Each structure stands twice: as structure tokens, then as C-alpha cells.
CSV table of C-alpha atoms in Angstrom, one decimal:
chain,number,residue,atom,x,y,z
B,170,UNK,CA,1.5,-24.5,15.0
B,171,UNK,CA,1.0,-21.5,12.5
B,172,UNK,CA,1.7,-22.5,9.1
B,173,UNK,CA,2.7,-20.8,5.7
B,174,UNK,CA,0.2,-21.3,3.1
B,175,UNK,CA,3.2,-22.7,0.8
B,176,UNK,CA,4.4,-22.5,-3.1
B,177,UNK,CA,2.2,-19.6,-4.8
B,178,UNK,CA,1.9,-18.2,-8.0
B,179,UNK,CA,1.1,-14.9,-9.3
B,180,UNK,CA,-2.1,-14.9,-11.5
B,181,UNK,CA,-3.4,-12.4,-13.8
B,182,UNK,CA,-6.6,-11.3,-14.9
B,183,UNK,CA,-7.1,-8.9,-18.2
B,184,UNK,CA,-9.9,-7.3,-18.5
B,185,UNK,CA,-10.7,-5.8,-22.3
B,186,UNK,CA,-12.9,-2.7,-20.8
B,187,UNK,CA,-11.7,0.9,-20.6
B,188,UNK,CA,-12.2,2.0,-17.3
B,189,UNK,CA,-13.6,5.2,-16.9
B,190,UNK,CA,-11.3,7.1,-14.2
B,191,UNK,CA,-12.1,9.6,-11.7
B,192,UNK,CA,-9.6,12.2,-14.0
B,193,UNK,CA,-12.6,11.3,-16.8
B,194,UNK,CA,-9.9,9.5,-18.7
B,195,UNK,CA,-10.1,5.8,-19.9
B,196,UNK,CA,-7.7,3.3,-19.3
B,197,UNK,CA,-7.8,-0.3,-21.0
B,198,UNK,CA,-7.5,-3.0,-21.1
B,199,UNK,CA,-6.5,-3.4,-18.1
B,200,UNK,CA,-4.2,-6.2,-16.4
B,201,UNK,CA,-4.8,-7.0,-12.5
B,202,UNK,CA,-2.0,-9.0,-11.0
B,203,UNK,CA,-3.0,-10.9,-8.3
B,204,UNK,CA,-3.0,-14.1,-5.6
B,205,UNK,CA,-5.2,-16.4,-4.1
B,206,UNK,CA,-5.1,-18.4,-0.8
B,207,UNK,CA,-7.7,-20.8,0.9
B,208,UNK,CA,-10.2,-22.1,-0.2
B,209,UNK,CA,-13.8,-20.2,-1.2
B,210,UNK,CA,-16.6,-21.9,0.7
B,211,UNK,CA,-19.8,-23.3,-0.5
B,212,UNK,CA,-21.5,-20.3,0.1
B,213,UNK,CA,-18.9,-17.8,-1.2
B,214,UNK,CA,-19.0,-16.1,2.0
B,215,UNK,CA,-15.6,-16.1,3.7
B,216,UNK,CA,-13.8,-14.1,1.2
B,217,UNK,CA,-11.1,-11.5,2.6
B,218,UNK,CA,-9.2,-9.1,0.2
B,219,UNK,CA,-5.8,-7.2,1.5
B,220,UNK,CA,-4.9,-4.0,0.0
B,221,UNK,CA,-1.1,-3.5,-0.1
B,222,UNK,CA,0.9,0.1,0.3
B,223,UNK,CA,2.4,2.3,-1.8
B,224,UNK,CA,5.5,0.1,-3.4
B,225,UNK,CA,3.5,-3.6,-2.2
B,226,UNK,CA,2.7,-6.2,-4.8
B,227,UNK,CA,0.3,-9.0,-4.8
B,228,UNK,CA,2.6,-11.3,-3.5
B,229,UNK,CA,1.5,-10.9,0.2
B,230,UNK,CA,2.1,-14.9,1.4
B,231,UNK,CA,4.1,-17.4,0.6
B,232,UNK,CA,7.3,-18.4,-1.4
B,233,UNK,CA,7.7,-18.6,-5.1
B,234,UNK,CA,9.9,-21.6,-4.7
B,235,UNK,CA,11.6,-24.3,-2.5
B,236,UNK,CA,14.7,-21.9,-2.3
B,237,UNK,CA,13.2,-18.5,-1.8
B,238,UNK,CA,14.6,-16.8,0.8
B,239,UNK,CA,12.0,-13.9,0.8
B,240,UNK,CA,8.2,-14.6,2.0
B,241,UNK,CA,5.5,-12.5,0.7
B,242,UNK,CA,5.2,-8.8,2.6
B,243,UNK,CA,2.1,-9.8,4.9
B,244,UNK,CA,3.6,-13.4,5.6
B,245,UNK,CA,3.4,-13.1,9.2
B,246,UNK,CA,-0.6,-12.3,8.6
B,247,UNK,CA,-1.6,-15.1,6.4
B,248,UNK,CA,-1.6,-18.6,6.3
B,249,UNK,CA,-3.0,-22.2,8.9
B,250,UNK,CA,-3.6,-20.4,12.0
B,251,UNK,CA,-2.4,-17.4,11.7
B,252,UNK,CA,-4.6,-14.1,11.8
B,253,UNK,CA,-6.2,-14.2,8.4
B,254,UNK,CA,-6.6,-18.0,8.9
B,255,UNK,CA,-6.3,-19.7,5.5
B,256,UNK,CA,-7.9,-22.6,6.8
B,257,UNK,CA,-11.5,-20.6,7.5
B,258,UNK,CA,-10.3,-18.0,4.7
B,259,UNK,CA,-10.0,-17.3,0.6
B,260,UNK,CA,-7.8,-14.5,0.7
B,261,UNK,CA,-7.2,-12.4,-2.0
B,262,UNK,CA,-4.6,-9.7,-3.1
B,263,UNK,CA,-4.0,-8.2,-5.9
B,264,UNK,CA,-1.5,-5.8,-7.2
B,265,UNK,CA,-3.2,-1.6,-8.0
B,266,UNK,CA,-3.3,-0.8,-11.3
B,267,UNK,CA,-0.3,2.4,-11.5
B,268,UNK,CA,2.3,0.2,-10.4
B,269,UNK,CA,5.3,-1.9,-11.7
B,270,UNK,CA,4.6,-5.1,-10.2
B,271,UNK,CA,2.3,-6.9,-12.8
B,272,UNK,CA,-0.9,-4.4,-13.1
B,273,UNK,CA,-1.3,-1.9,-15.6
B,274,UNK,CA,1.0,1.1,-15.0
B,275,UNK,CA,3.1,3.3,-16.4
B,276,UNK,CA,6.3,0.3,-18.0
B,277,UNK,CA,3.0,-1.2,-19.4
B,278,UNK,CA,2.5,-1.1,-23.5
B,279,UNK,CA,0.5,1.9,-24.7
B,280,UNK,CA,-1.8,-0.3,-27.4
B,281,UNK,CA,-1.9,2.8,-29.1
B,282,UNK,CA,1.5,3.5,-29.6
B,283,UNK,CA,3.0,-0.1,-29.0
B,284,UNK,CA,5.6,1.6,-26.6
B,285,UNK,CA,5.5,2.0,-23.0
B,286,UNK,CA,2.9,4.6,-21.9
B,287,UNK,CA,5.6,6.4,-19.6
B,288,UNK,CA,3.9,9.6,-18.8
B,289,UNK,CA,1.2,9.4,-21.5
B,290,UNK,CA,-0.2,6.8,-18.5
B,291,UNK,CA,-3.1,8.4,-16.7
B,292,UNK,CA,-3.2,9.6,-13.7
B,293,UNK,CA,-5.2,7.4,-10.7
B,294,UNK,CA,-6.3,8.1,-7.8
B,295,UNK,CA,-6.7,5.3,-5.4
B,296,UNK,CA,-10.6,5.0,-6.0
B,297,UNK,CA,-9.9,4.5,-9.5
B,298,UNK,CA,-7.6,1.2,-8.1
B,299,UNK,CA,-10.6,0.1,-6.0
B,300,UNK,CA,-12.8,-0.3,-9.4
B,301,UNK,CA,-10.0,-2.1,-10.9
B,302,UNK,CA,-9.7,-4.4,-8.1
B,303,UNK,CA,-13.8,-4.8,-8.2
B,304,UNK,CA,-13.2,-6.6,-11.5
B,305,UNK,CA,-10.9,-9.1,-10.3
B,306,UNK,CA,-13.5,-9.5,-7.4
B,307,UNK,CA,-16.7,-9.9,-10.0
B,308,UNK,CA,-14.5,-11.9,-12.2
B,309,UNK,CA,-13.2,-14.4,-8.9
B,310,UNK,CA,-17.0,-14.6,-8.5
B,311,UNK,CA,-17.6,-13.3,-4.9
B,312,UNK,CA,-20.5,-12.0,-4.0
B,313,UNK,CA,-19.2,-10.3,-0.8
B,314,UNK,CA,-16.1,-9.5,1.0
B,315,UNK,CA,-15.9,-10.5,5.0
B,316,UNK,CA,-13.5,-7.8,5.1
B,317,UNK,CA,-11.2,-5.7,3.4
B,318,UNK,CA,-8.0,-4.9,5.0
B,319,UNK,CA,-4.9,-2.8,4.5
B,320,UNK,CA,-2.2,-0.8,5.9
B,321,UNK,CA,-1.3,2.8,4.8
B,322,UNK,CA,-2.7,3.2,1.2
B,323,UNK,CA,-3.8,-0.3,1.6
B,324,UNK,CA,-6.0,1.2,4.5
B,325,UNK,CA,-7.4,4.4,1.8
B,326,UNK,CA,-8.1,1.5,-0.5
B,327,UNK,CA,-10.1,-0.2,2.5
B,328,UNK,CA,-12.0,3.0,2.9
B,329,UNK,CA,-13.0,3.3,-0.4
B,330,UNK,CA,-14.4,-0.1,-0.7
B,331,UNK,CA,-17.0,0.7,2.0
B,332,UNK,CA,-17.7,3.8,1.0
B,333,UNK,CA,-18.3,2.5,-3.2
B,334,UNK,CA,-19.4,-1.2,-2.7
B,335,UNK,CA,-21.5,-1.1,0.7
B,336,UNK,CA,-24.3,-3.6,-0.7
B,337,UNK,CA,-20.9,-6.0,-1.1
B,338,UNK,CA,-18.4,-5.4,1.6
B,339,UNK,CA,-19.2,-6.8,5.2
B,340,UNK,CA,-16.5,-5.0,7.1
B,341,UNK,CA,-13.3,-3.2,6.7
B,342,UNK,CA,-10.4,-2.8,8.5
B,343,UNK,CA,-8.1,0.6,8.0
B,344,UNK,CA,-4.5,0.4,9.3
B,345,UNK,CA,-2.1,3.4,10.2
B,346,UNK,CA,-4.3,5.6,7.6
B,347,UNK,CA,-6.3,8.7,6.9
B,348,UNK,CA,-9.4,10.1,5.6
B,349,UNK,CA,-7.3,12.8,3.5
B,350,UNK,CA,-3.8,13.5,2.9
B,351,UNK,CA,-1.9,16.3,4.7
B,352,UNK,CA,-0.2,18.9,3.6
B,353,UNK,CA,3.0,17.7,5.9
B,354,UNK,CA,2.7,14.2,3.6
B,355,UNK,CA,2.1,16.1,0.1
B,356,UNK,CA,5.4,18.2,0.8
B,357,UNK,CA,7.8,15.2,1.7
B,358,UNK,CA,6.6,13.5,-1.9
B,359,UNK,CA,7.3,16.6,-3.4
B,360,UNK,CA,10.7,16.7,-2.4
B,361,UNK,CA,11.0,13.0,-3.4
B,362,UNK,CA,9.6,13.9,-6.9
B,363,UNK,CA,12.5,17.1,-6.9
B,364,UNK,CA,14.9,14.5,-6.6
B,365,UNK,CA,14.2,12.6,-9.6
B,366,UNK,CA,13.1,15.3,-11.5
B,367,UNK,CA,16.6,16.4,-11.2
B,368,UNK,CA,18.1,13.6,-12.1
B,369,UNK,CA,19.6,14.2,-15.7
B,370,UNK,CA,18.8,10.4,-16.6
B,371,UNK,CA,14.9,10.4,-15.5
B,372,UNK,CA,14.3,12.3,-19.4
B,373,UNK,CA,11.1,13.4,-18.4
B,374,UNK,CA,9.8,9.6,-18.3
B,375,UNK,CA,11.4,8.4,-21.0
B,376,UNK,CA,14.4,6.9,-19.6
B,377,UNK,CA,15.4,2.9,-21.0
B,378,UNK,CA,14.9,0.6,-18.0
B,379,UNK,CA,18.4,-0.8,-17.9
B,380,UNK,CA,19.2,3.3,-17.3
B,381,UNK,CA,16.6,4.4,-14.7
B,382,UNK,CA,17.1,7.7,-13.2
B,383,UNK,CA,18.8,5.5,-10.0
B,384,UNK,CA,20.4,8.4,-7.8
B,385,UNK,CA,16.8,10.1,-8.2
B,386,UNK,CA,15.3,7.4,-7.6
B,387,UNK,CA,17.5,5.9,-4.5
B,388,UNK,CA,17.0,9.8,-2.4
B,389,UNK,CA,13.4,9.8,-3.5
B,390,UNK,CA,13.1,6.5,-1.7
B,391,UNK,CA,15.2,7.8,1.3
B,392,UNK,CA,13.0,10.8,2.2
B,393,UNK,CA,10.2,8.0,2.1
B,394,UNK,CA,11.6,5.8,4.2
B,395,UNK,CA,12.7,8.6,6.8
B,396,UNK,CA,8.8,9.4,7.3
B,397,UNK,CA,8.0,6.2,7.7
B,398,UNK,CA,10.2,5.7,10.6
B,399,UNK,CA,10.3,7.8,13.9
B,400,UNK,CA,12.8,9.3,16.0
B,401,UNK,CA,12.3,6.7,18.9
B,402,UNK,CA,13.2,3.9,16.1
B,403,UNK,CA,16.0,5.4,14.7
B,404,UNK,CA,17.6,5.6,18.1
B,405,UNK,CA,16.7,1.9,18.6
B,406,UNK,CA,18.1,1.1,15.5
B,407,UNK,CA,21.4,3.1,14.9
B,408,UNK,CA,22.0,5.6,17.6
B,409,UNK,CA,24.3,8.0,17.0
B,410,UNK,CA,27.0,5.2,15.8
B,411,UNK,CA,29.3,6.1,13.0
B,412,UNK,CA,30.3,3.6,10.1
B,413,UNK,CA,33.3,0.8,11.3
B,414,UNK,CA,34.3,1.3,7.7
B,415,UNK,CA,35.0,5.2,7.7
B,416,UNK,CA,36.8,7.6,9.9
B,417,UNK,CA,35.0,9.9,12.2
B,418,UNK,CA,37.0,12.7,10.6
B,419,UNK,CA,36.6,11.6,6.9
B,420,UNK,CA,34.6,14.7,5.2
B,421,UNK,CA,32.3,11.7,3.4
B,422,UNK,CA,32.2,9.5,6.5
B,423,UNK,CA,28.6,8.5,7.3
B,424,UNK,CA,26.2,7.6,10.5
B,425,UNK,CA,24.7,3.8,10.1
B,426,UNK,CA,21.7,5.6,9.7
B,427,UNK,CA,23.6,7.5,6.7
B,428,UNK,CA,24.4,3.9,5.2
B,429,UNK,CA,21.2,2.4,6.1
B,430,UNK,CA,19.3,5.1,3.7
B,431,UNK,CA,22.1,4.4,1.0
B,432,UNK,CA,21.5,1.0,0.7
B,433,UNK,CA,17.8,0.7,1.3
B,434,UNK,CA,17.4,3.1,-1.7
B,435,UNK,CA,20.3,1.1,-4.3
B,436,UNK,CA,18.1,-2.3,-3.5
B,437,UNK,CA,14.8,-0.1,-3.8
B,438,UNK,CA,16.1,0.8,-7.8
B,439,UNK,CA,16.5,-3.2,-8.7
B,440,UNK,CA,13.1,-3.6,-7.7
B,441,UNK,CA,10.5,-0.5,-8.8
B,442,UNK,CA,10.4,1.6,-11.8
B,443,UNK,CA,10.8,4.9,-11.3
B,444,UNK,CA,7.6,6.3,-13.4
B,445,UNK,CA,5.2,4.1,-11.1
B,446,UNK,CA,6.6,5.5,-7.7
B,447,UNK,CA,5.6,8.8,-8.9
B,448,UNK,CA,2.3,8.2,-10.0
B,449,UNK,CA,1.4,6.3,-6.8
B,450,UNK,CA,2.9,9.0,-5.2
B,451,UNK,CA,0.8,11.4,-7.1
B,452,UNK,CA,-2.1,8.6,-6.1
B,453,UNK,CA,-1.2,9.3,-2.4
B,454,UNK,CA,-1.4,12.5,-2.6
B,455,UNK,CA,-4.4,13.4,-4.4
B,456,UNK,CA,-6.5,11.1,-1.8
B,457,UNK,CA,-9.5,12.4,-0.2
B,458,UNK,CA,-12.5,10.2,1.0
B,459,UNK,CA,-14.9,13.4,0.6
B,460,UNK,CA,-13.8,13.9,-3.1
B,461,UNK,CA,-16.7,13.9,-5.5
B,462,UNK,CA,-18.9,14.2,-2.2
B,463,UNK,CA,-20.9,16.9,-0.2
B,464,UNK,CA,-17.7,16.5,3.0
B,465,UNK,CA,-16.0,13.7,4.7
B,466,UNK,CA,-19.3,13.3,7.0
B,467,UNK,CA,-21.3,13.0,3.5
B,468,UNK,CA,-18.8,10.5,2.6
B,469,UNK,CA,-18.3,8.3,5.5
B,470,UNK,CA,-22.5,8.4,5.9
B,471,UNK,CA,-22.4,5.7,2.8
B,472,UNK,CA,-20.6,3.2,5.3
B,473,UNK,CA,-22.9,0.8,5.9
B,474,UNK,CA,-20.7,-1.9,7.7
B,475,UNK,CA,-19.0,-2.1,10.7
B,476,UNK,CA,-15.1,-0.7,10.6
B,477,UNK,CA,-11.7,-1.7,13.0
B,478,UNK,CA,-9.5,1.4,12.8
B,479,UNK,CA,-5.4,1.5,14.1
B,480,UNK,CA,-3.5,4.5,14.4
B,481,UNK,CA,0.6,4.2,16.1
B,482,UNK,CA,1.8,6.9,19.1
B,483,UNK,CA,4.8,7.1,16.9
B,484,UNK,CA,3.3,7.5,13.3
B,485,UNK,CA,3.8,10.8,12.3
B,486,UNK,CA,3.1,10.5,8.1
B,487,UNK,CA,-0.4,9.5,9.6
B,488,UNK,CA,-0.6,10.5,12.6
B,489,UNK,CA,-3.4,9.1,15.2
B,490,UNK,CA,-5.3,12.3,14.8
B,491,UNK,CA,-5.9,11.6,11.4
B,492,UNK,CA,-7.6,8.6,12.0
B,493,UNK,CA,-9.3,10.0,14.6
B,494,UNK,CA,-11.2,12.3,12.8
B,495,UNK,CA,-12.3,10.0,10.7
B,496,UNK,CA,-13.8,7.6,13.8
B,497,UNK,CA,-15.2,10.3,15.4
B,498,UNK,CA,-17.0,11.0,12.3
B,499,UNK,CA,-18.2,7.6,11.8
B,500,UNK,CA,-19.3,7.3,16.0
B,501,UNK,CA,-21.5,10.5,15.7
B,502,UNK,CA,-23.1,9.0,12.4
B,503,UNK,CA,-24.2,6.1,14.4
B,504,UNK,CA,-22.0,3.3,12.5
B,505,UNK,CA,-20.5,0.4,14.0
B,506,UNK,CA,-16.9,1.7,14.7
B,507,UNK,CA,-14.5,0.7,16.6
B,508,UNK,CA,-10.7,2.2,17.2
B,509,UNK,CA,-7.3,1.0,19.1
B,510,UNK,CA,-4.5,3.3,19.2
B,511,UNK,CA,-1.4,1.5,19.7
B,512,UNK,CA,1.7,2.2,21.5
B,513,UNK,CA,4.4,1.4,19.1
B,514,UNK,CA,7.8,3.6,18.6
B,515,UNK,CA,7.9,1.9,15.6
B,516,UNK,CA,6.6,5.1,13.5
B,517,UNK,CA,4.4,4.7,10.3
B,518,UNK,CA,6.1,0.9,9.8
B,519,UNK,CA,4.6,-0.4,12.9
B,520,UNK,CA,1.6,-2.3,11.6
B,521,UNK,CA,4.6,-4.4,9.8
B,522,UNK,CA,7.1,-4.1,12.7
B,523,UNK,CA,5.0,-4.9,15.5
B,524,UNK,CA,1.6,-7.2,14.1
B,525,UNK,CA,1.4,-8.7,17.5
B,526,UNK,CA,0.5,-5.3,19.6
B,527,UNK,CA,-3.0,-5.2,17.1
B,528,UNK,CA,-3.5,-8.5,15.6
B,529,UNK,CA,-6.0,-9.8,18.8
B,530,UNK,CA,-8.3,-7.3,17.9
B,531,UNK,CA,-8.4,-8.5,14.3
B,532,UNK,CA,-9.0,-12.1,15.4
B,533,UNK,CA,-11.9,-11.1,17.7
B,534,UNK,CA,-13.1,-8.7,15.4
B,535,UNK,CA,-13.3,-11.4,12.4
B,536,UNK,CA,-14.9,-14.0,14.8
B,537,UNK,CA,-17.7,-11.6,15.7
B,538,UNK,CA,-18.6,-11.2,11.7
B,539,UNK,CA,-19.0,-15.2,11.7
């Protein structure tokens, strides 16, 4: 029977360094947020890190405490038996620096000003994360990585980890991503950024915390949530049916669908600061495997181990030919590659909807590496 790996507890390292980014700012010191689960072998050699999305945490296993109701994000993944087998496995995840969940970001204090850096933070781009996160991976002391793995930006963060640490990272394994952002992607943050931009109480960054720009916020979150969904799901999910609570005729009657975004974005406000969605959004955005290098195929030649790719029918924030590209790439550079598109109408969230449609491929994939 496939177990959870239990009580956990967030841990976190600080590191007193100033990281150099790829903007040619320094950040420091810097906090990484992170858990542990397993046990590290003798030899140090069966070490797995996830990489979490855009508004993830470290907390990707587990519960807190006897009474928690809510499991970490990847539960379903990790634990006795289950696809990242904690009983063969130390898996590791930690929180990206940028965000509000425990890592350096944005609501962290400015130790030159003693406030909150706000929008004096700088901004990263996801391969600044990765060299945060190898810190926490020197500091853990492992000397390699079985695989990386992640979903959506967790899957750019995978990338970048072969393509920076090849001499230390012994496969990866990119889920529902892409080499480069689109331009389709790029616009739909844009309009989330509008929204709280336009909200009176965002103050240009500056807001109190108890007073967060929330109706910015909430639509911000919305548009992000449509893209991650498709068309197909939405139809599974709410149809055309209107509200039991409001009258077909009301002028501010809503759709299910209507009240579904309404609530998902007031719960999304409780838990993320405003400041840190936009600079991972800006993250997200500014991602590009070839940046710095001569091309994507420049790029994707420092892959030295072998890669799993997923891309969903339904995804269109990534959409399979995105991924594609990439594995083509990879296949007429002669690396290891391999790539499963899967059938899923579950849109960009499919890789959390539907783990059982790709999760084989994982397990034979992670046997073959030994």
C-alpha cells in the first residue's frame, strides 16, 4: 500500500553570499526554504530534487500536523511506494528565491534599509533560482542529482539544471514546459499585471500586507487560472450551468464557472503576496534556455544526460509544440531523449489532474538510471 511520508517540517537554509544574478545585480544573503524526505544513501547517490511552479512552495509531501487537512501540492507523487519512492529516495524541494513562501523575495527585509525590499527586490530570472537552489544542494552535501523534476516553471527550472550543472545532474525530467516563453503566454501576464497595476491599493509595491491590492490581485489570478485550464475541462467541470443562488435574469448573476474564478482568486489573496506573483510572473516571462547562448541548439548541446519530456493535447499555455521543439532539438544533437505526449483534456493542470496517464513512464525511466 502507497504511503505518505508523514509529519514534515519546513527547513531553512541562509546562505551569507551575494549572488551574482543574470540582471548583474547581487542579492544576499539569501534564505532557501526547503524539505527533505527519505533517506540519503551511503553513497549519496539517490538524491531527487522537485522544482515547483509558479505560486508552489516547498511543501510538496506530507502534513504539517495530525489535523491538517491539506497534503503538500505533489502528495500523490511522493512518499512509500509511490512514484518518487521515499523508500529508495532523498527527495528534496525547496521553495525559488522571488517568492512569498519562505525564500528570499520581495516581503523579505532589505538589510539595507531594514524594510521590506518591495520593488527595490531584484529581478530573477529562473536560472538565477537554479543557482540559489545549487547552494541548498552543496550545502545538503550531494554530489549528484538522480533527477530533477518539475512541472511548468518547475520543468524550466529542470532544464536549466542540465544545461548549468551537467558534471552533477544524472537526468531530468521537464513536465508540461518550454524551451522559451511565447508571446501568447507574455500577453496573458501582462493583462494580469494591468489588473493590479490598477488597483488603487497595490501603491506601486508599497501596499501594508493586511491591505494588499486584493481585487488586483484576485482577477490577476483569474486570468491565470483560465490559461491553465482548457475548454474541454471547463465543460467537464461547469458547463453552461448558472449559480442556484442567482437569477438567470439578475444583471450580476454569474455562470459556476463565473463563481468558481471569484472564489479561487479571494482564497488565492490569503495565501500569496502580491509583489512575488509579479516578479515570478516577470521570471516566467523573461525565460529563454538560449539566453546568454549562441541559440537554443547551442544551449541544449550542454545537455549531457539523458531527459523524459511530457507535453498535454489540451495544454494550450505550453502547448505540445513547444516542447517539441525542444526534443527535436535534443534528438538531432544525438542526446538521450525521450518524449510522451499525453492525451489529457485537462489543459496546462494536467500533470496535477491526471499523474496516472504519465507517472509509468517516470517509474521505468527512474529504474533504468539504477
Amino acid at each position: 500500500m502507497n504511503g505518505s511520508v508523514g509529519i514534515v517540517k519546513t527547513e531553512y537554509a541562509e546562505f551569507d553570499v551575494e549572488l551574482q544574478l543574470e540582471s548583474g545585480r547581487l542579492l544576499g544573503p539569501v534564505t532557501l526554504a526547503y524539505e527533505t524526505y527519505g533517506t540519503l544513501n551511503a553513497e549519496r547517490s539517490n538524491a531527487i530534487l522537485v522544482t515547483h511552479a509558479w505560486t508552489g512552495d516547498a511543501h510538496a509531501a506530507g502534513r504539517y500536523h495530525e489535523d491538517d487537512r491539506k497534503s503538500g501540492w505533489w502528495d500523490d507523487m511522493i512518499g512509500p511506494g509511490k512514484v518518487l519512492d521515499t523508500e529508495r529516495y532523498f527527495v528534496v524541494c525547496s521553495n525559488v528565491i522571488g517568492s512569498c513562501k519562505g525564500s528570499t523575495g520581495p516581503t523579505s527585509i532589505n538589510p539595507r534599509t531594514d524594510k521590506p525590499y518591495n520593488l527595490a527586490f531584484p529581478v530573477v530570472m529562473v536560472r538565477d533560482m537554479v543557482r540559489a537552489q545549487k547552494l541548498l544542494v552543496d550545502r545538503l552535501g550531494l554530489p549528484s542529482l538522480l533527477t530533477v523534476i518539475g512541472g511548468s516553471m518547475g520543468a524550466m527550472q529542470a532544464l536549466e539544471w542540465g544545461i548549468l550543472y551537467p558534471e552533477m545532474v544524472r537526468s531530468i525530467i521537464p513536465i508540461a514546459g518550454t524551451g522559451r516563453t511565447s508571446p501568447m503566454s507574455i500577453s496573458l501576464n501582462a493583462v494580469a499585471r494591468q489588473a493590479i497595476f490598477n488597483d488603487p491599493m497595490w501603491k506601486k509595491g508599497n501596499y501594508r500586507p493586511e491591505h494588499p491590492p486584493a481585487d488586483g490581485l484576485a482577477l490577476a489570478r483569474a486570468v491565470g487560472h483560465i490559461s491553465f485550464l482548457s475548454d474541454a475541462s471547463m465543460h467537464l467541470k461547469f458547463g453552461r450551468r448558472f449559480s442556484a443562488r442567482d437569477g438567470m435574469f439578475d444583471f450580476f448573476g454569474q455562470f459556476e464557472v463565473e463563481r468558481y474564478l471569484e472564489y479561487n482568486g479571494a482564497s488565492f489573496v490569503e495565501r500569496f503576496d502580491t509583489n512575488a506573483f509579479l516578479y515570478l510572473a516577470k521570471a516566467l516571462d523573461l525565460y529563454d534556455a538560449a539566453w546568454n547562448f549562441d541559440g537554443l541548439e547551442d544551449a541544449l548541446d550542454h545537455l549531457r544526460c539523458p531527459s523524459l519530456w511530457f507535453a498535454f493535447t489540451s495544454d494550450w499555455l505550453y502547448p505540445p509544440q513547444q516542447t517539441e521543439q525542444v526534443t527535436e532539438i535534443l534528438a538531432r544533437l544525438g542526446k538521450s531523449v525521450a518524449y510522451h505526449l499525453i492525451d489529457s483534456d485537462y489543459g496546462h493542470d494536467s500533470f496535477l489532474v491526471e499523474p496516472e496517464k504519465f507517472t509509468p513512464f517516470i517509474v521505468a525511466f527512474l529504474d533504468r538510471l539504477g
